[in-house]
Amino acid sequence: MSGMTTTTSTYDPAGAPSSEGAPAFEGVSAFDGAAAFEGIAARAAETDATGRIPARNWQDLADSGYLRLFHPPEVGGSGADARTQADAMEALARACSGTYWAATVSALLCGKLISTYGDLRHHEPLLRSLLSGEKLAAFAVVERTAGSDAGTFRTTVRPAGAPGGGFVINGEKSRITNAPVADVAIVLARRERPPGDDGPDWCLAFVDLHRPGVERYEIAHMGLRGMPWGGMVFTDVPLAETDVVPVPFEELAEGMAWGWLKNSFAAIAVAESALTASVRHARERVSFGRPLAHMEGVQAQLAESRAQIDAARLLARRAMGERAAGRSARDLIAMLKIYATEMGVEVAARAVQIHGASGVTQGHEVERLYRDAQMNVIGGFTSNRLREQVAEGIGLGPAVYSAFDWVAPAGLGQDPAGLDGPPRPEGTAPEKP
């Protein structure tokens, strides 16, 4: 495909956590998140400006134990409780949203997809490599011409030939986190079923992205600029039978809900950072002879932001608790994703207003936060589609189109009378006054 280049990975797995010393979060129910990710936070502006996550960030993540929090010790995790997971997610997202997205997509979202749908007899080594930081994963769903509408997806897995000969995958996935640098992709694909196979039409394919037939490219993006983002093209890429997992499409939302949770904590973190910057600026900036913080309009904006952030955080912690306890909470997480991500944009927009011209200056913290906030709304699943799912959950049925004549019952199907009165039969003269 013209214009495509194979990108060089900037992901550096060096420095996977050793057995000596306890990671920052392992077995701890509370911690100093600012200290744990202090280096990542100090490099956040550089990460955004260069569009690359520094190798040192990956080292810090491995050393902290963050990648292991979301899984039990039996598969290489640390089995952290819900509070620790929530605290760590928000702390990392506050430090650097781009780093948070890249790491959490791999360790949390892809890790959960592997442990939930894969066969650990075959896939445990892959899962362990994600949790140690040795490898990085991408979850490939969206395609170049298709976003939330799975009915238009074209990427397909088909048998390679004789029974037992494995499979091949063909297609393209685009606008995927970690695509340019990942080692493995969990790919949502159609399944070309052989005769006699009445299984699901969809599957998750675990694709080694270093195999022949894989091309990758980068895509420039508005926010989360440090996060690797781009596409991958598969041309007859071979797959082992064990790496193709048939999954009913309606079950996939359970796994994808981990991604909605990821976005929600990112949004809360962005909003908290934006509010902190706004309060600091309001105290320091003097206008018309008094600090901005003494102006009623500014106070109202800051108070509104505080209330919204705390409301979103309470909902997020409830959802994380439900999920960590093994309960679905899918509808709850859908509502959370809608509220938290749109709240993040509102709070960031207020921060821009409070900062004035500084807030729209390239390189300013608030300008970066505003760009990052937008990505949380779109990524994972758009808010409008989630609203439809929530509506279904309260008994309104699926959002489907059916033809409806709204004109005739409203009496709008008749031509209105003009200045000359109602329409006259043809061949008749107008009445004389």
Tab-separated table of C-alpha atoms in Angstrom:
chain	number	residue	atom	x	y	z
A	1	MET	CA	0.000	0.000	0.000
A	2	SER	CA	1.490	3.296	-1.086
A	3	GLY	CA	2.727	5.786	1.464
A	4	MET	CA	3.216	3.217	4.201
A	5	THR	CA	6.419	2.761	6.080
A	6	THR	CA	7.461	0.351	8.769
A	7	THR	CA	8.128	2.405	11.868
A	8	THR	CA	10.926	1.851	14.324
A	9	SER	CA	9.749	1.082	17.837
A	10	THR	CA	10.613	3.570	20.549
A	11	TYR	CA	9.295	1.192	23.197
A	12	ASP	CA	12.168	0.018	25.374
A	13	PRO	CA	11.397	-2.980	27.596
A	14	ALA	CA	14.748	-2.766	29.341
A	15	GLY	CA	14.549	-2.713	33.069
A	16	ALA	CA	11.726	-5.136	33.735
A	17	PRO	CA	11.114	-5.327	37.472
A	18	SER	CA	13.548	-7.536	39.322
A	19	SER	CA	12.714	-9.791	42.235
A	20	GLU	CA	14.691	-7.564	44.588
A	21	GLY	CA	12.716	-4.873	46.369
A	22	ALA	CA	8.964	-4.329	46.361
A	23	PRO	CA	7.381	-2.334	43.522
A	24	ALA	CA	5.779	0.897	44.606
A	25	PHE	CA	2.198	-0.389	44.516
A	26	GLU	CA	2.438	-4.090	45.256
A	27	GLY	CA	0.323	-5.110	48.212
A	28	VAL	CA	-0.238	-1.494	49.224
A	29	SER	CA	-3.702	0.029	49.630
A	30	ALA	CA	-2.493	3.635	49.591
A	31	PHE	CA	0.634	5.286	48.244
A	32	ASP	CA	2.215	8.543	47.203
A	33	GLY	CA	1.373	8.529	43.515
A	34	ALA	CA	3.117	11.833	42.869
A	35	ALA	CA	6.397	10.362	44.121
A	36	ALA	CA	5.936	7.080	42.258
A	37	PHE	CA	5.640	8.823	38.879
A	38	GLU	CA	7.633	11.959	39.610
A	39	GLY	CA	10.052	11.332	36.749
A	40	ILE	CA	7.271	10.596	34.263
A	41	ALA	CA	5.514	13.820	35.287
A	42	ALA	CA	8.729	15.814	34.875
A	43	ARG	CA	9.036	14.501	31.311
A	44	ALA	CA	5.372	15.025	30.344
A	45	ALA	CA	5.945	18.254	28.414
A	46	GLU	CA	8.866	16.656	26.555
A	47	THR	CA	6.745	13.603	25.773
A	48	ASP	CA	4.031	15.810	24.282
A	49	ALA	CA	6.448	18.017	22.339
A	50	THR	CA	8.429	15.156	20.781
A	51	GLY	CA	5.504	12.789	20.269
A	52	ARG	CA	7.529	9.978	21.827
A	53	ILE	CA	7.451	8.272	25.212
A	54	PRO	CA	10.983	8.386	26.647
A	55	ALA	CA	12.605	5.019	27.332
A	56	ARG	CA	13.019	6.074	30.953
A	57	ASN	CA	9.218	6.161	31.330
A	58	TRP	CA	8.997	2.454	30.517
A	59	GLN	CA	11.737	1.765	33.038
A	60	ASP	CA	9.854	3.710	35.708
A	61	LEU	CA	6.631	1.839	34.934
A	62	ALA	CA	8.323	-1.539	35.243
A	63	ASP	CA	10.066	-0.552	38.459
A	64	SER	CA	6.841	0.748	40.017
A	65	GLY	CA	4.915	-2.485	39.478
A	66	TYR	CA	2.090	-0.596	37.725
A	67	LEU	CA	1.859	-3.068	34.859
A	68	ARG	CA	1.219	-5.946	37.263
A	69	LEU	CA	-1.523	-4.385	39.389
A	70	PHE	CA	-4.538	-5.616	37.454
A	71	HIS	CA	-3.854	-9.365	37.463
A	72	PRO	CA	-3.453	-12.112	40.071
A	73	PRO	CA	-0.069	-13.494	41.153
A	74	GLU	CA	-0.722	-16.806	39.374
A	75	VAL	CA	-0.084	-15.130	36.004
A	76	GLY	CA	2.620	-12.683	37.058
A	77	GLY	CA	0.473	-9.934	38.537
A	78	SER	CA	0.420	-8.532	42.037
A	79	GLY	CA	-3.303	-8.882	42.765
A	80	ALA	CA	-3.763	-5.300	43.943
A	81	ASP	CA	-7.095	-4.285	45.441
A	82	ALA	CA	-9.551	-1.965	43.709
A	83	ARG	CA	-8.454	1.100	45.654
A	84	THR	CA	-4.803	0.602	44.753
A	85	GLN	CA	-5.650	0.079	41.088
A	86	ALA	CA	-7.771	3.233	41.003
A	87	ASP	CA	-5.158	5.304	42.830
A	88	ALA	CA	-2.401	4.123	40.518
A	89	MET	CA	-4.389	4.747	37.331
A	90	GLU	CA	-5.269	8.290	38.321
A	91	ALA	CA	-1.714	9.003	39.505
A	92	LEU	CA	-0.139	7.838	36.250
A	93	ALA	CA	-2.716	9.652	34.117
A	94	ARG	CA	-2.019	12.860	36.045
A	95	ALA	CA	1.698	12.410	35.516
A	96	CYS	CA	1.443	11.901	31.734
A	97	SER	CA	-1.727	10.981	29.866
A	98	GLY	CA	0.091	9.659	26.802
A	99	THR	CA	2.223	7.290	28.849
A	100	TYR	CA	-0.845	6.233	30.822
A	101	TRP	CA	-2.783	5.330	27.688
A	102	ALA	CA	0.031	3.308	26.120
A	103	ALA	CA	0.803	1.366	29.301
A	104	THR	CA	-2.786	0.777	30.399
A	105	VAL	CA	-4.038	-0.373	27.007
A	106	SER	CA	-1.326	-3.023	27.045
A	107	ALA	CA	-1.313	-4.212	30.666
A	108	LEU	CA	-4.968	-3.712	31.621
A	109	LEU	CA	-7.116	-3.871	28.482
A	110	CYS	CA	-5.103	-6.333	26.390
A	111	GLY	CA	-4.103	-8.287	29.468
A	112	LYS	CA	-7.751	-8.730	30.457
A	113	LEU	CA	-8.711	-9.760	26.913
A	114	ILE	CA	-6.011	-12.429	26.952
A	115	SER	CA	-6.919	-13.749	30.399
A	116	THR	CA	-10.670	-13.661	29.692
A	117	TYR	CA	-10.879	-15.037	26.158
A	118	GLY	CA	-7.542	-16.731	25.599
A	119	ASP	CA	-6.371	-20.134	26.774
A	120	LEU	CA	-3.760	-19.660	29.486
A	121	ARG	CA	-2.282	-23.047	28.635
A	122	HIS	CA	-1.030	-21.364	25.475
A	123	HIS	CA	-1.221	-17.633	26.243
A	124	GLU	CA	0.123	-17.309	29.772
A	125	PRO	CA	3.678	-16.573	28.529
A	126	LEU	CA	2.273	-13.755	26.387
A	127	LEU	CA	0.342	-12.329	29.326
A	128	ARG	CA	3.369	-12.506	31.597
A	129	SER	CA	5.473	-10.667	29.028
A	130	LEU	CA	2.979	-7.763	29.038
A	131	LEU	CA	2.929	-7.571	32.824
A	132	SER	CA	6.723	-7.611	33.112
A	133	GLY	CA	7.094	-4.892	30.491
A	134	GLU	CA	8.996	-7.171	28.137
A	135	LYS	CA	6.355	-6.707	25.436
A	136	LEU	CA	3.762	-4.095	24.492
A	137	ALA	CA	0.288	-4.866	23.116
A	138	ALA	CA	-2.341	-3.087	21.027
A	139	PHE	CA	-6.087	-3.704	20.827
A	140	ALA	CA	-7.017	-3.352	17.162
A	141	VAL	CA	-10.709	-2.743	16.513
A	142	VAL	CA	-11.295	0.402	14.412
A	143	GLU	CA	-10.691	0.382	10.661
A	144	ARG	CA	-9.856	3.156	8.229
A	145	THR	CA	-13.451	3.463	7.004
A	146	ALA	CA	-15.258	2.180	10.092
A	147	GLY	CA	-15.414	3.380	13.681
A	148	SER	CA	-18.156	2.289	16.076
A	149	ASP	CA	-20.143	0.425	13.388
A	150	ALA	CA	-18.775	-3.110	13.568
A	151	GLY	CA	-21.050	-4.138	10.712
A	152	THR	CA	-18.690	-2.389	8.307
A	153	PHE	CA	-15.478	-4.044	9.540
A	154	ARG	CA	-13.651	-6.003	6.837
A	155	THR	CA	-10.574	-7.527	8.491
A	156	THR	CA	-10.965	-11.309	8.141
A	157	VAL	CA	-9.376	-14.478	9.455
A	158	ARG	CA	-9.664	-17.532	7.223
A	159	PRO	CA	-8.249	-21.061	7.238
A	160	ALA	CA	-4.797	-21.239	5.684
A	161	GLY	CA	-5.541	-24.441	3.777
A	162	ALA	CA	-5.818	-27.992	4.988
A	163	PRO	CA	-7.463	-28.664	8.365
A	164	GLY	CA	-4.969	-28.118	11.142
A	165	GLY	CA	-2.897	-25.805	8.986
A	166	GLY	CA	-3.694	-22.691	10.974
A	167	PHE	CA	-5.137	-19.427	9.713
A	168	VAL	CA	-4.185	-16.223	7.922
A	169	ILE	CA	-5.436	-12.708	8.590
A	170	ASN	CA	-6.010	-9.965	6.016
A	171	GLY	CA	-7.205	-6.404	6.458
A	172	GLU	CA	-6.316	-3.060	7.957
A	173	LYS	CA	-6.838	-1.538	11.386
A	174	SER	CA	-6.379	2.196	11.845
A	175	ARG	CA	-6.224	4.788	14.649
A	176	ILE	CA	-4.990	2.182	17.129
A	177	THR	CA	-3.106	2.940	20.351
A	178	ASN	CA	0.407	1.412	20.315
A	179	ALA	CA	0.054	0.232	16.700
A	180	PRO	CA	3.379	1.697	15.479
A	181	VAL	CA	5.480	0.124	18.234
A	182	ALA	CA	3.603	-2.840	19.733
A	183	ASP	CA	4.911	-6.392	19.699
A	184	VAL	CA	1.514	-8.068	19.574
A	185	ALA	CA	-2.015	-7.044	18.625
A	186	ILE	CA	-5.321	-8.399	19.873
A	187	VAL	CA	-7.332	-7.992	16.653
A	188	LEU	CA	-11.112	-8.046	16.327
A	189	ALA	CA	-11.815	-9.754	13.004
A	190	ARG	CA	-14.495	-11.501	11.037
A	191	ARG	CA	-14.130	-15.241	10.876
A	192	GLU	CA	-14.450	-17.112	7.616
A	193	ARG	CA	-15.945	-20.329	8.861
A	194	PRO	CA	-15.097	-23.635	7.198
A	195	PRO	CA	-17.940	-26.005	6.237
A	196	GLY	CA	-19.607	-27.484	9.287
A	197	ASP	CA	-18.446	-24.733	11.634
A	198	ASP	CA	-21.474	-23.071	13.202
A	199	GLY	CA	-19.476	-21.029	15.716
A	200	PRO	CA	-19.435	-17.235	16.109
A	201	ASP	CA	-18.849	-14.977	13.106
A	202	TRP	CA	-16.247	-12.975	15.047
A	203	CYS	CA	-12.953	-13.766	16.679
A	204	LEU	CA	-10.031	-12.260	18.536
A	205	ALA	CA	-6.769	-12.959	16.732
A	206	PHE	CA	-3.504	-12.727	18.664
A	207	VAL	CA	-1.086	-11.429	16.025
A	208	ASP	CA	2.691	-11.269	16.344
A	209	LEU	CA	3.404	-7.894	14.732
A	210	HIS	CA	6.976	-8.848	13.859
A	211	ARG	CA	5.863	-11.542	11.420
A	212	PRO	CA	6.100	-11.133	7.630
A	213	GLY	CA	3.024	-9.568	6.075
A	214	VAL	CA	2.562	-6.858	8.725
A	215	GLU	CA	3.001	-3.203	7.759
A	216	ARG	CA	2.564	-0.345	10.207
A	217	TYR	CA	2.287	3.412	10.011
A	218	GLU	CA	1.891	6.379	12.333
A	219	ILE	CA	-0.920	8.948	12.398
A	220	ALA	CA	-0.505	12.439	13.828
A	221	HIS	CA	-3.115	13.193	16.472
A	222	MET	CA	-4.539	16.142	18.392
A	223	GLY	CA	-3.920	15.079	21.987
A	224	LEU	CA	-2.035	12.375	23.864
A	225	ARG	CA	0.775	13.112	21.451
A	226	GLY	CA	3.275	10.906	23.230
A	227	MET	CA	0.980	7.913	22.847
A	228	PRO	CA	1.948	5.769	19.832
A	229	TRP	CA	-1.036	5.887	17.448
A	230	GLY	CA	-1.454	4.600	13.931
A	231	GLY	CA	-2.448	1.636	11.832
A	232	MET	CA	-1.494	-1.845	10.788
A	233	VAL	CA	-2.047	-3.725	7.545
A	234	PHE	CA	-2.197	-7.529	7.451
A	235	THR	CA	-1.452	-9.389	4.229
A	236	ASP	CA	-1.772	-13.174	4.634
A	237	VAL	CA	-0.177	-13.048	8.073
A	238	PRO	CA	-0.018	-16.624	9.422
A	239	LEU	CA	-1.707	-17.467	12.727
A	240	ALA	CA	-1.592	-20.578	14.848
A	241	GLU	CA	-4.924	-22.244	15.545
A	242	THR	CA	-4.556	-21.451	19.241
A	243	ASP	CA	-4.214	-17.743	18.440
A	244	VAL	CA	-7.666	-17.462	16.876
A	245	VAL	CA	-10.379	-17.336	19.528
A	246	PRO	CA	-14.017	-17.339	18.330
A	247	VAL	CA	-16.051	-14.915	20.450
A	248	PRO	CA	-19.755	-13.991	20.170
A	249	PHE	CA	-19.838	-10.311	19.334
A	250	GLU	CA	-22.268	-9.463	22.135
A	251	GLU	CA	-19.742	-10.762	24.690
A	252	LEU	CA	-16.957	-8.453	23.545
A	253	ALA	CA	-18.445	-5.428	25.304
A	254	GLU	CA	-17.545	-7.080	28.611
A	255	GLY	CA	-13.870	-7.020	27.716
A	256	MET	CA	-14.018	-3.602	26.085
A	257	ALA	CA	-15.518	-2.117	29.259
A	258	TRP	CA	-12.017	-2.200	30.749
A	259	GLY	CA	-11.099	0.324	28.070
A	260	TRP	CA	-14.036	2.562	29.014
A	261	LEU	CA	-12.813	2.467	32.597
A	262	LYS	CA	-9.311	3.410	31.443
A	263	ASN	CA	-10.643	6.452	29.585
A	264	SER	CA	-12.694	7.527	32.579
A	265	PHE	CA	-9.749	7.618	34.969
A	266	ALA	CA	-7.736	9.476	32.334
A	267	ALA	CA	-10.490	12.089	32.090
A	268	ILE	CA	-10.664	12.515	35.861
A	269	ALA	CA	-6.898	12.963	36.014
A	270	VAL	CA	-6.883	15.550	33.220
A	271	ALA	CA	-9.703	17.459	34.925
A	272	GLU	CA	-7.929	17.394	38.290
A	273	SER	CA	-4.731	18.713	36.733
A	274	ALA	CA	-6.667	21.429	34.898
A	275	LEU	CA	-8.403	22.482	38.097
A	276	THR	CA	-5.128	22.568	40.033
A	277	ALA	CA	-3.578	24.790	37.370
A	278	SER	CA	-6.652	27.037	37.366
A	279	VAL	CA	-6.678	27.506	41.134
A	280	ARG	CA	-2.979	28.330	41.107
A	281	HIS	CA	-3.413	30.843	38.292
A	282	ALA	CA	-6.496	32.410	39.894
A	283	ARG	CA	-4.560	33.030	43.112
A	284	GLU	CA	-1.523	34.492	41.366
A	285	ARG	CA	-3.052	36.540	38.561
A	286	VAL	CA	-4.227	40.050	39.502
A	287	SER	CA	-6.716	41.790	37.229
A	288	PHE	CA	-8.618	45.031	37.817
A	289	GLY	CA	-6.852	45.413	41.139
A	290	ARG	CA	-7.695	42.030	42.650
A	291	PRO	CA	-6.794	38.343	42.183
A	292	LEU	CA	-8.951	36.341	39.789
A	293	ALA	CA	-9.742	34.095	42.745
A	294	HIS	CA	-11.722	36.934	44.329
A	295	MET	CA	-14.031	37.275	41.319
A	296	GLU	CA	-17.426	35.648	41.705
A	297	GLY	CA	-17.531	34.346	38.126
A	298	VAL	CA	-14.162	32.601	38.459
A	299	GLN	CA	-15.101	31.163	41.845
A	300	ALA	CA	-18.292	29.712	40.369
A	301	GLN	CA	-16.333	28.032	37.556
A	302	LEU	CA	-13.823	26.525	39.955
A	303	ALA	CA	-16.537	25.311	42.329
A	304	GLU	CA	-18.433	23.685	39.459
A	305	SER	CA	-15.290	21.899	38.336
A	306	ARG	CA	-14.595	20.660	41.863
A	307	ALA	CA	-18.086	19.194	42.203
A	308	GLN	CA	-17.996	17.511	38.795
A	309	ILE	CA	-14.581	15.933	39.347
A	310	ASP	CA	-15.524	14.520	42.733
A	311	ALA	CA	-18.790	13.133	41.366
A	312	ALA	CA	-16.957	11.401	38.521
A	313	ARG	CA	-14.311	10.045	40.885
A	314	LEU	CA	-16.921	8.522	43.208
A	315	LEU	CA	-18.615	6.828	40.264
A	316	ALA	CA	-15.277	5.591	38.925
A	317	ARG	CA	-14.229	4.103	42.256
A	318	ARG	CA	-17.572	2.371	42.573
A	319	ALA	CA	-17.189	0.920	39.077
A	320	MET	CA	-13.629	-0.237	39.770
A	321	GLY	CA	-14.777	-1.913	42.976
A	322	GLU	CA	-17.525	-3.771	41.143
A	323	ARG	CA	-15.189	-4.840	38.375
A	324	ALA	CA	-12.413	-5.958	40.714
A	325	ALA	CA	-14.979	-8.050	42.624
A	326	GLY	CA	-15.759	-9.946	39.423
A	327	ARG	CA	-19.072	-8.282	38.644
A	328	SER	CA	-19.813	-6.945	35.181
A	329	ALA	CA	-20.923	-3.364	35.933
A	330	ARG	CA	-20.904	-2.761	32.184
A	331	ASP	CA	-23.846	-0.346	32.202
A	332	LEU	CA	-22.352	1.507	35.164
A	333	ILE	CA	-19.022	1.850	33.360
A	334	ALA	CA	-20.809	3.028	30.208
A	335	MET	CA	-22.510	5.801	32.204
A	336	LEU	CA	-19.186	6.630	33.834
A	337	LYS	CA	-17.399	6.897	30.508
A	338	ILE	CA	-20.034	9.276	29.170
A	339	TYR	CA	-20.046	11.529	32.216
A	340	ALA	CA	-16.357	11.511	33.127
A	341	THR	CA	-14.934	12.084	29.655
A	342	GLU	CA	-17.321	14.903	28.771
A	343	MET	CA	-16.767	16.400	32.214
A	344	GLY	CA	-13.021	16.368	31.522
A	345	VAL	CA	-13.517	18.467	28.411
A	346	GLU	CA	-15.734	20.945	30.277
A	347	VAL	CA	-13.236	21.390	33.107
A	348	ALA	CA	-10.325	21.765	30.701
A	349	ALA	CA	-12.287	24.338	28.697
A	350	ARG	CA	-12.930	26.349	31.861
A	351	ALA	CA	-9.224	26.186	32.630
A	352	VAL	CA	-8.451	27.661	29.207
A	353	GLN	CA	-10.920	30.484	29.846
A	354	ILE	CA	-9.470	31.250	33.271
A	355	HIS	CA	-5.931	31.333	31.858
A	356	GLY	CA	-6.944	33.543	28.949
A	357	ALA	CA	-4.398	33.865	26.149
A	358	SER	CA	-1.891	31.775	28.091
A	359	GLY	CA	-4.310	28.860	27.955
A	360	VAL	CA	-4.180	28.687	24.174
A	361	THR	CA	-0.430	29.149	23.911
A	362	GLN	CA	1.346	26.117	22.507
A	363	GLY	CA	3.412	24.409	25.179
A	364	HIS	CA	1.312	25.636	28.102
A	365	GLU	CA	0.139	22.909	30.481
A	366	VAL	CA	-3.529	23.853	30.107
A	367	GLU	CA	-3.316	23.841	26.311
A	368	ARG	CA	-1.943	20.279	26.475
A	369	LEU	CA	-4.600	19.171	28.938
A	370	TYR	CA	-7.380	20.522	26.733
A	371	ARG	CA	-6.081	18.543	23.754
A	372	ASP	CA	-5.701	15.406	25.855
A	373	ALA	CA	-9.241	15.718	27.248
A	374	GLN	CA	-10.792	15.502	23.794
A	375	MET	CA	-9.150	12.142	23.094
A	376	ASN	CA	-10.818	10.479	26.083
A	377	VAL	CA	-14.292	11.237	24.706
A	378	ILE	CA	-13.681	9.682	21.290
A	379	GLY	CA	-11.386	6.813	22.217
A	380	GLY	CA	-12.696	3.424	23.255
A	381	PHE	CA	-16.289	4.002	22.145
A	382	THR	CA	-17.943	7.309	21.403
A	383	SER	CA	-20.331	8.793	23.938
A	384	ASN	CA	-23.320	8.785	21.599
A	385	ARG	CA	-23.046	5.034	20.996
A	386	LEU	CA	-22.696	4.431	24.712
A	387	ARG	CA	-25.813	6.515	25.343
A	388	GLU	CA	-27.706	4.153	23.058
A	389	GLN	CA	-26.453	1.194	25.074
A	390	VAL	CA	-27.483	2.830	28.336
A	391	ALA	CA	-30.935	3.508	26.855
A	392	GLU	CA	-31.238	-0.163	25.954
A	393	GLY	CA	-30.315	-1.046	29.515
A	394	ILE	CA	-33.276	0.916	30.899
A	395	GLY	CA	-35.717	-0.875	28.605
A	396	LEU	CA	-35.956	1.433	25.615
A	397	GLY	CA	-34.868	-1.191	23.132
A	398	PRO	CA	-32.156	-0.906	20.470
A	399	ALA	CA	-31.753	2.341	18.562
A	400	VAL	CA	-32.992	1.371	15.095
A	401	TYR	CA	-34.396	3.419	12.243
A	402	SER	CA	-37.909	2.847	10.908
A	403	ALA	CA	-39.768	4.996	8.436
A	404	PHE	CA	-42.348	7.282	10.018
A	405	ASP	CA	-44.684	9.760	8.349
A	406	TRP	CA	-44.644	12.720	10.687
A	407	VAL	CA	-45.909	15.201	8.080
A	408	ALA	CA	-49.448	13.990	7.390
A	409	PRO	CA	-50.612	13.554	11.026
A	410	ALA	CA	-49.414	17.071	11.764
A	411	GLY	CA	-51.481	18.496	8.916
A	412	LEU	CA	-48.400	19.756	7.148
A	413	GLY	CA	-49.045	17.909	3.918
A	414	GLN	CA	-51.254	20.682	2.535
A	415	ASP	CA	-49.985	23.697	0.675
A	416	PRO	CA	-50.589	26.806	2.792
A	417	ALA	CA	-52.910	29.527	1.561
A	418	GLY	CA	-51.109	32.487	0.018
A	419	LEU	CA	-52.067	36.135	-0.169
A	420	ASP	CA	-54.583	35.283	-2.896
A	421	GLY	CA	-56.466	32.835	-0.686
A	422	PRO	CA	-56.706	29.061	-0.965
A	423	PRO	CA	-55.699	27.355	-4.221
A	424	ARG	CA	-58.316	27.563	-7.022
A	425	PRO	CA	-59.357	24.842	-9.455
A	426	GLU	CA	-57.641	25.141	-12.800
A	427	GLY	CA	-59.446	27.351	-15.367
A	428	THR	CA	-61.285	29.500	-12.822
A	429	ALA	CA	-60.750	33.214	-12.457
A	430	PRO	CA	-59.929	34.821	-9.149
A	431	GLU	CA	-62.832	36.226	-7.221
A	432	LYS	CA	-63.379	39.960	-7.502
A	433	PRO	CA	-63.145	41.954	-4.279
